[in-house]
Coordinates of C-alpha atoms in Angstrom, one line a residue:
Chain A
M1 CA -30.0 6.6 18.1
D2 CA -29.5 10.3 17.5
E3 CA -26.5 10.2 19.9
L4 CA -24.9 7.4 17.9
K5 CA -25.6 9.2 14.6
H6 CA -24.0 12.4 16.0
T7 CA -21.0 10.4 17.2
V8 CA -20.4 8.8 13.9
R9 CA -20.9 12.1 12.0
A10 CA -18.4 13.8 14.4
G11 CA -15.7 11.2 13.8
L12 CA -16.1 11.2 10.1
W13 CA -16.7 14.8 9.4
T14 CA -17.6 17.5 11.9
S15 CA -14.7 16.8 14.3
N16 CA -12.6 14.6 12.0
P17 CA -9.3 14.0 13.9
A18 CA -7.1 14.8 10.9
L19 CA -9.1 17.6 9.2
V20 CA -10.7 19.4 12.0
Q21 CA -8.9 18.7 15.2
V22 CA -5.6 18.4 13.2
L23 CA -4.3 15.8 15.6
G24 CA -2.0 12.8 15.0
L25 CA 0.1 14.7 12.5
C26 CA 3.3 12.8 13.4
P27 CA 2.1 9.4 12.0
L28 CA -0.2 11.1 9.4
L29 CA 2.6 13.1 7.7
A30 CA 5.3 10.5 8.1
I31 CA 3.4 7.4 6.7
T32 CA 1.3 8.7 3.9
T33 CA 3.8 8.2 1.1
T34 CA 1.5 5.8 -0.6
A35 CA -2.2 5.0 -0.4
V36 CA -1.5 1.5 0.8
N37 CA 0.7 2.7 3.6
G38 CA -2.0 5.1 4.7
F39 CA -4.6 2.4 4.6
A40 CA -2.4 0.1 6.8
L41 CA -1.8 2.8 9.4
G42 CA -5.5 3.8 9.3
V43 CA -6.6 0.2 10.0
A44 CA -4.1 -0.2 12.8
T45 CA -5.1 3.1 14.4
T46 CA -8.8 2.3 14.1
A47 CA -8.3 -1.0 15.9
V48 CA -6.3 0.7 18.7
L49 CA -8.9 3.5 19.1
V50 CA -11.8 1.1 19.5
V51 CA -9.9 -0.9 22.1
T52 CA -8.5 2.1 24.1
N53 CA -11.9 3.9 24.1
T54 CA -13.7 0.8 25.3
V55 CA -11.2 0.1 28.1
I56 CA -11.0 3.7 29.3
S57 CA -14.8 4.0 29.2
L58 CA -15.0 0.9 31.3
V59 CA -12.7 2.2 34.0
R60 CA -13.7 5.9 33.7
R61 CA -15.5 6.1 37.1
T62 CA -12.5 4.7 39.0
L63 CA -10.0 7.2 37.7
V64 CA -9.2 10.2 39.8
P65 CA -9.8 13.2 37.7
V66 CA -6.6 15.2 38.5
V67 CA -4.3 12.4 37.3
R68 CA -6.5 11.2 34.4
I69 CA -4.2 12.3 31.6
P70 CA -1.1 10.4 32.7
L71 CA -3.3 7.4 33.4
F72 CA -4.8 7.6 29.9
V73 CA -1.3 7.7 28.5
L74 CA -0.3 4.6 30.6
V75 CA -3.4 2.7 29.5
I76 CA -3.0 3.6 25.9
A77 CA 0.7 2.7 25.8
S78 CA 0.1 -0.7 27.6
L79 CA -2.7 -1.6 25.3
V80 CA -0.7 -0.7 22.1
T81 CA 2.2 -2.8 23.4
C82 CA -0.2 -5.8 24.1
I83 CA -1.8 -5.5 20.6
D84 CA 1.7 -5.4 19.1
L85 CA 2.9 -8.5 21.0
L86 CA -0.3 -10.5 20.5
T87 CA -0.6 -9.8 16.8
N88 CA 3.0 -10.8 16.3
A89 CA 2.4 -14.1 18.1
F90 CA -1.0 -15.1 16.8
L91 CA -1.6 -13.1 13.6
H92 CA 2.0 -13.3 12.3
E93 CA 1.2 -12.7 8.6
L94 CA -0.8 -9.6 9.5
H95 CA 1.9 -8.4 11.8
Q96 CA 4.5 -8.6 8.9
V97 CA 2.4 -6.0 7.1
L98 CA 1.0 -3.8 9.9
G99 CA 3.7 -4.4 12.6
L100 CA 5.8 -1.4 11.5
F101 CA 2.8 0.9 12.0
I102 CA 1.7 -0.2 15.5
P103 CA 4.5 1.6 17.6
L104 CA 3.8 4.8 15.7
I105 CA 0.2 4.8 17.0
V106 CA 1.5 5.6 20.5
T107 CA 2.5 9.0 19.1
N108 CA -1.0 9.8 17.9
C109 CA -2.5 12.3 20.2
A110 CA -5.9 11.8 18.5
I111 CA -6.2 8.7 20.7
L112 CA -5.5 10.8 23.9
A113 CA -8.1 13.3 22.6
Q114 CA -10.7 10.6 22.2
A115 CA -9.9 9.3 25.7
E116 CA -10.3 12.8 27.2
T117 CA -13.3 14.1 25.3
V118 CA -15.3 10.9 24.7
A119 CA -14.2 7.8 26.5
S120 CA -13.9 9.4 30.0
R121 CA -17.4 10.9 29.7
Q122 CA -19.6 8.5 27.7
R123 CA -20.9 5.0 28.2
V124 CA -19.0 2.1 26.6
S125 CA -21.1 1.7 23.5
I126 CA -20.9 5.3 22.5
S127 CA -17.1 5.4 23.3
A128 CA -16.5 2.4 21.1
A129 CA -18.6 3.8 18.3
S130 CA -16.8 7.1 18.5
G131 CA -13.4 5.3 18.4
L132 CA -14.5 3.4 15.3
A133 CA -15.9 6.5 13.6
A134 CA -12.8 8.7 14.4
G135 CA -10.5 5.9 13.3
L136 CA -12.4 5.6 10.0
G137 CA -12.4 9.3 9.5
F138 CA -8.6 9.3 10.2
C139 CA -8.1 6.4 7.8
I140 CA -10.0 8.1 5.0
V141 CA -7.7 11.1 5.3
L142 CA -4.6 8.9 5.4
V143 CA -5.7 7.1 2.2
A144 CA -6.6 10.3 0.4
L145 CA -3.3 12.0 1.4
G146 CA -1.3 8.8 0.6
A147 CA -3.0 8.6 -2.9
M148 CA -2.3 12.3 -3.6
R149 CA 1.4 12.0 -2.7
E150 CA 1.8 8.7 -4.5
L151 CA 0.3 10.1 -7.7
A152 CA 2.3 13.3 -7.5
G153 CA 5.5 11.7 -6.2
Q154 CA 5.9 8.4 -8.0
G155 CA 3.2 8.5 -10.7
T156 CA 1.6 5.4 -9.4
L157 CA -1.6 4.5 -7.5
L158 CA -2.1 1.6 -5.1
A159 CA 1.5 0.4 -5.3
G160 CA 2.2 -2.2 -2.6
T161 CA -1.3 -3.8 -2.6
G162 CA 0.6 -7.1 -3.1
L163 CA 2.1 -6.7 0.3
L164 CA -1.3 -6.5 1.9
L165 CA -2.7 -9.4 -0.1
D166 CA 0.5 -11.5 0.1
A167 CA 0.8 -11.6 -3.6
E168 CA 4.0 -11.2 -5.7
E169 CA 2.6 -8.5 -8.0
D170 CA 0.5 -5.5 -7.1
P171 CA -2.9 -6.5 -8.5
F172 CA -4.4 -3.0 -8.5
R173 CA -1.4 -0.9 -9.3
I174 CA -2.0 1.9 -11.7
E175 CA 1.0 3.5 -13.5
L176 CA 0.8 7.0 -14.9
P177 CA 2.9 8.0 -17.9
F178 CA 5.0 10.4 -15.8
G179 CA 7.6 9.8 -13.1
G180 CA 6.4 12.2 -10.5
V181 CA 8.1 14.9 -8.3
L182 CA 10.2 13.5 -5.5
A183 CA 9.2 16.4 -3.2
A184 CA 5.7 15.1 -2.9
V185 CA 7.0 11.9 -1.2
L186 CA 9.4 13.8 1.1
P187 CA 8.1 15.4 4.3
P188 CA 7.3 18.9 2.7
G189 CA 5.0 17.1 0.3
A190 CA 3.0 15.8 3.3
F191 CA 2.4 19.3 4.6
F192 CA 1.3 20.6 1.1
G193 CA -0.9 17.6 0.6
L194 CA -2.6 18.1 4.0
A195 CA -3.0 21.8 3.3
V196 CA -4.8 21.0 0.1
L197 CA -7.2 18.6 1.9
L198 CA -7.9 21.1 4.7
A199 CA -8.6 23.8 2.0
I200 CA -11.0 21.4 0.3
R201 CA -12.8 20.7 3.5
N202 CA -13.1 24.4 4.4
L203 CA -14.5 25.1 1.0
L204 CA -17.1 22.4 1.5
V205 CA -18.2 23.6 4.9
R206 CA -18.2 27.3 4.0
D207 CA -21.8 27.1 2.8
E208 CA -23.1 25.1 5.8
A209 CA -24.7 26.8 8.7
S210 CA -22.3 28.8 10.8
A211 CA -23.1 26.6 13.8
E212 CA -21.4 23.8 12.1
R213 CA -18.5 25.7 10.8
F214 CA -16.6 25.6 14.0
P215 CA -17.9 22.5 15.8
I216 CA -15.0 22.4 18.2
A217 CA -15.7 25.9 19.5
Q218 CA -19.0 24.7 21.0
E219 CA -17.2 22.3 23.3
P220 CA -15.1 24.0 25.9
A221 CA -13.1 20.8 26.4
G222 CA -12.1 20.7 22.7
A223 CA -10.5 24.1 22.7
A224 CA -7.3 23.0 24.4
E225 CA -6.7 20.1 22.0
R226 CA -5.8 22.3 19.1
S227 CA -2.5 23.2 20.6
S228 CA -1.5 19.6 21.2
Chain B
M1 CA -7.9 19.0 57.2
D2 CA -8.8 15.5 56.4
M3 CA -10.1 16.1 53.0
P4 CA -6.8 16.9 51.1
N5 CA -5.0 14.0 52.7
A6 CA -7.8 11.6 51.8
S7 CA -7.7 12.8 48.2
V8 CA -3.9 12.4 48.0
V9 CA -4.2 8.8 49.3
K10 CA -7.0 8.1 46.9
T11 CA -5.0 9.5 44.0
L12 CA -1.9 7.5 44.9
V13 CA -4.0 4.3 45.2
C14 CA -5.7 5.0 41.9
V15 CA -2.3 5.6 40.1
G16 CA -0.8 2.5 41.8
L17 CA -3.7 0.3 40.8
V18 CA -3.7 1.4 37.2
A19 CA 0.1 1.1 36.9
A20 CA -0.1 -2.4 38.4
G21 CA -2.9 -3.3 36.1
A22 CA -0.9 -2.0 33.1
A23 CA 2.2 -3.8 34.2
L24 CA 0.2 -7.1 34.6
L25 CA -1.4 -6.7 31.2
V26 CA 1.9 -6.1 29.4
T27 CA 3.8 -8.8 31.3
G28 CA 0.9 -11.2 30.7
S29 CA 0.8 -10.7 27.0
Y30 CA 4.6 -10.7 26.8
E31 CA 4.7 -14.1 28.5
A32 CA 1.8 -15.4 26.4
S33 CA 3.3 -14.4 23.1
R34 CA 7.0 -14.8 23.7
E35 CA 7.4 -18.4 22.6
R36 CA 5.0 -18.1 19.7
I37 CA 6.9 -15.0 18.4
A38 CA 10.3 -16.9 18.7
A39 CA 8.8 -19.9 16.9
N40 CA 7.3 -17.7 14.1
E41 CA 10.6 -15.9 13.6
R42 CA 12.5 -19.2 13.5
E43 CA 10.2 -20.6 10.9
R44 CA 10.5 -17.6 8.8
L45 CA 14.3 -17.7 9.2
L46 CA 14.5 -21.3 7.8
E47 CA 12.2 -20.4 4.9
S48 CA 14.3 -17.4 4.0
L49 CA 17.8 -19.1 4.2
A50 CA 17.7 -20.1 0.6
S51 CA 17.2 -16.5 -0.6
V52 CA 20.8 -15.5 0.3
L53 CA 22.5 -18.5 -1.3
D54 CA 24.1 -18.8 -4.7
P55 CA 21.4 -19.6 -7.2
K56 CA 22.9 -23.0 -7.9
L57 CA 22.4 -24.0 -4.3
R58 CA 18.9 -22.7 -4.0
E59 CA 17.4 -25.5 -6.0
R60 CA 18.8 -28.3 -3.8
D61 CA 17.2 -29.6 -0.7
L62 CA 19.4 -28.0 2.0
E63 CA 20.2 -29.5 5.3
P64 CA 22.2 -26.8 6.9
T65 CA 24.2 -27.5 10.0
H66 CA 23.1 -25.1 12.7
L67 CA 25.6 -23.4 15.1
T68 CA 25.3 -20.6 17.5
V69 CA 28.1 -18.1 18.2
T70 CA 28.4 -15.0 20.3
D71 CA 30.4 -11.9 19.4
R72 CA 29.0 -8.7 20.6
E73 CA 31.3 -6.4 18.8
L74 CA 31.1 -7.9 15.3
L75 CA 27.7 -9.5 15.3
G76 CA 25.9 -6.7 17.0
T77 CA 24.2 -8.5 19.9
D78 CA 24.8 -10.2 23.2
D79 CA 22.5 -13.0 22.3
P80 CA 23.7 -16.2 20.6
V81 CA 23.7 -15.6 16.8
D82 CA 22.6 -18.3 14.4
V83 CA 25.1 -19.6 11.8
F84 CA 24.2 -22.1 9.2
V85 CA 26.9 -24.1 7.3
I86 CA 26.0 -25.9 4.1
T87 CA 28.3 -28.7 3.1
D88 CA 28.4 -31.0 0.0
A89 CA 28.3 -34.8 0.1
N90 CA 31.9 -35.0 1.1
G91 CA 31.6 -32.6 4.0
H92 CA 33.3 -29.6 2.2
P93 CA 31.7 -26.3 3.0
E94 CA 29.7 -24.8 0.2
A95 CA 28.1 -21.8 1.8
V96 CA 27.8 -20.1 5.2
I97 CA 24.9 -18.0 6.4
L98 CA 25.2 -15.6 9.3
V99 CA 22.3 -13.9 11.1
P100 CA 24.0 -10.8 12.6
T101 CA 22.2 -7.7 14.0
A102 CA 22.8 -4.1 13.0
P103 CA 22.5 -2.7 16.6
D104 CA 22.2 1.0 15.4
G105 CA 19.0 0.9 13.3
Y106 CA 16.9 4.1 13.4
N107 CA 14.2 2.8 15.7
A108 CA 15.5 -0.7 16.8
P109 CA 18.2 -3.2 15.9
I110 CA 17.9 -4.6 12.4
R111 CA 18.3 -8.4 12.0
L112 CA 20.1 -9.4 8.8
L113 CA 20.6 -12.6 6.9
V114 CA 24.1 -12.7 5.3
G115 CA 25.0 -15.4 2.8
L116 CA 28.6 -16.1 2.0
S117 CA 30.5 -18.5 -0.4
P118 CA 33.3 -20.5 1.3
D119 CA 35.9 -18.0 0.1
G120 CA 34.0 -15.1 1.7
V121 CA 32.1 -13.5 -1.2
L122 CA 28.6 -12.3 -0.4
T123 CA 26.0 -14.3 -2.2
G124 CA 23.1 -12.3 -0.7
V125 CA 22.0 -10.1 2.1
R126 CA 18.4 -9.7 3.3
V127 CA 16.6 -8.0 6.2
L128 CA 14.9 -10.4 8.5
S129 CA 13.2 -7.9 10.8
H130 CA 13.4 -4.2 11.3
R131 CA 11.4 -1.2 12.7
E132 CA 12.6 1.4 10.2
T133 CA 10.3 4.2 9.2
P134 CA 7.7 3.0 6.6
G135 CA 8.1 4.9 3.3
L136 CA 11.8 5.8 4.0
G137 CA 14.0 3.3 5.8
D138 CA 11.9 0.3 4.9
A139 CA 13.3 0.4 1.3
I140 CA 15.9 -2.0 2.7
E141 CA 13.3 -4.7 2.2
L142 CA 13.7 -6.5 -1.1
R143 CA 9.9 -6.3 -1.7
K144 CA 10.0 -2.5 -1.5
S145 CA 13.3 -1.8 -3.4
R146 CA 16.3 -3.4 -4.9
W147 CA 18.7 -1.5 -2.6
I148 CA 19.8 -4.6 -0.6
L149 CA 21.0 -6.4 -3.7
Q150 CA 24.0 -4.1 -4.1
F151 CA 25.9 -6.3 -1.6
D152 CA 25.9 -9.3 -3.9
G153 CA 29.4 -10.3 -5.1
K154 CA 31.1 -8.0 -2.6
S155 CA 33.7 -9.2 -0.2
I156 CA 35.9 -7.8 2.6
D157 CA 38.5 -6.6 0.1
D158 CA 36.1 -5.5 -2.6
P159 CA 35.5 -2.6 -2.1
P160 CA 38.6 -1.9 0.0
A161 CA 38.1 -1.3 3.7
E162 CA 38.0 2.5 3.5
R163 CA 35.2 2.4 0.9
W164 CA 33.0 0.0 2.9
A165 CA 30.5 2.9 3.7
V166 CA 27.6 4.7 2.0
E167 CA 28.4 7.2 -0.7
K168 CA 27.5 10.1 1.6
D169 CA 30.4 9.0 3.8
G170 CA 32.8 8.6 0.8
G171 CA 32.1 4.9 0.4
A172 CA 31.0 2.6 -2.4
F173 CA 27.4 1.8 -1.4
Q174 CA 24.3 3.8 -2.4
G175 CA 22.3 5.4 0.4
L176 CA 18.5 5.8 0.6
T177 CA 16.6 9.0 0.0
G178 CA 15.3 10.3 3.3
A179 CA 17.1 7.7 5.4
T180 CA 20.7 8.2 6.5
I181 CA 21.0 6.1 9.6
T182 CA 19.5 2.9 8.2
P183 CA 21.8 2.3 5.2
R184 CA 24.8 3.3 7.4
A185 CA 23.8 0.7 10.0
I186 CA 23.4 -2.1 7.5
V187 CA 26.6 -1.4 5.6
R188 CA 28.5 -1.5 8.9
A189 CA 26.8 -4.7 10.1
V190 CA 27.5 -6.5 6.8
R191 CA 31.1 -5.4 6.9
N192 CA 31.4 -6.6 10.5
A193 CA 29.9 -9.9 9.6
L194 CA 32.6 -10.3 6.9
V195 CA 35.3 -9.5 9.4
Y196 CA 33.9 -12.0 11.8
F197 CA 33.8 -14.7 9.1
E198 CA 37.5 -13.9 8.1
R199 CA 38.6 -14.3 11.7
H200 CA 36.6 -17.4 12.6
R201 CA 36.2 -19.3 9.3
D202 CA 38.2 -22.4 10.3
E203 CA 36.5 -22.6 13.7
L204 CA 33.1 -22.5 12.1
Y205 CA 34.0 -25.2 9.6
D206 CA 35.4 -27.4 12.4
A207 CA 32.4 -26.9 14.6
A208 CA 30.1 -27.6 11.6
A209 CA 32.0 -30.8 10.8
R210 CA 31.8 -32.0 14.4
A211 CA 28.1 -31.2 14.6
A212 CA 27.4 -33.0 11.4
A213 CA 29.4 -36.0 12.5
A214 CA 27.5 -36.0 15.8
T215 CA 24.1 -36.2 14.0
T216 CA 25.1 -39.0 11.6
D217 CA 26.5 -41.2 14.4

């Protein structure tokens, strides 16, 4: 039970893929122009993380360690392709909304990091839980960053909810009385927004025990990820 | 001396097995989903035909005559391209809809729906499927922005040929902030579809009349 709790806490907070490991920046920065876009990518990424972690954990003992990384990439790419094809065929409405985001998930190295640090070492239940927690942690950051950039860039919040709910109008759209600054929606705005979120997190953890301040430093395997 | 060799063999077998498994998985889901995906897209195509027609025609029950044509250069794909011809009670053409592809989209080809009046004026253009970047290139979808509506009422001579380009390239069509490739690809594909229509208009009408006659007999 403690192990599960630790896993969930790691995914959401202590080793959050976006805020602590700073992984998956390519989709993270590119997509978060609105909160709804962030949410859609977050949901798709979470689904993929759970599936890839489960499958890699299942086959972890048969993989030869020296070639494990290319094999993870192969497994992840194949599974993402399958998910893309099968949702297009059998969940067509959903694919209309999320389909654009699925190919971008292949570029997310947070998935490879999960495969390497968790799924290849832990049993299936822990790996799946870790995938779910890390995906949710990633999703929360995407929504927060999307909401910030949408507010600052367009002066709206939750624009595009109609697309998710298949409605003509956006039922929860909030309009602010100012138009916004275009820069927030363009790529530089993504970097500034993420910097603000990182700063907020660092402010929050500053008072915590020093052991928790640098959770990654405790795991030797995690050290290499930061550069990826 | 046996040890390294054994591990090389083991590695090769492992890589081979995983690769074969992955290939099987992808092939299997491709085969399992191919027909459903084609059927889904076809259904959506028929539903969306009306959206590119003249508003007067949209309210009628349409029974378009379906043709397929192939022109790699002007319609952007080697595959057969759908053409729908809508005729009035006397068999005179009232509208033509082409389904060309913009082969040079940013991430993948973009499929378009191009509606024309019989004299070659655009009555509407819509994007059927695309893989452009969410938040930038996807503004070509009508549900995300009104960009695609600027083609309404244009024809092959309006604007003149040298102005059939995005403003950035000295043309008459607006671009999209943060996306250069996408609008360029669509403007070129729409223009090519118009050229195709100019060259093959009579053939299309003849083929449609023959196909319509064949179904009523």
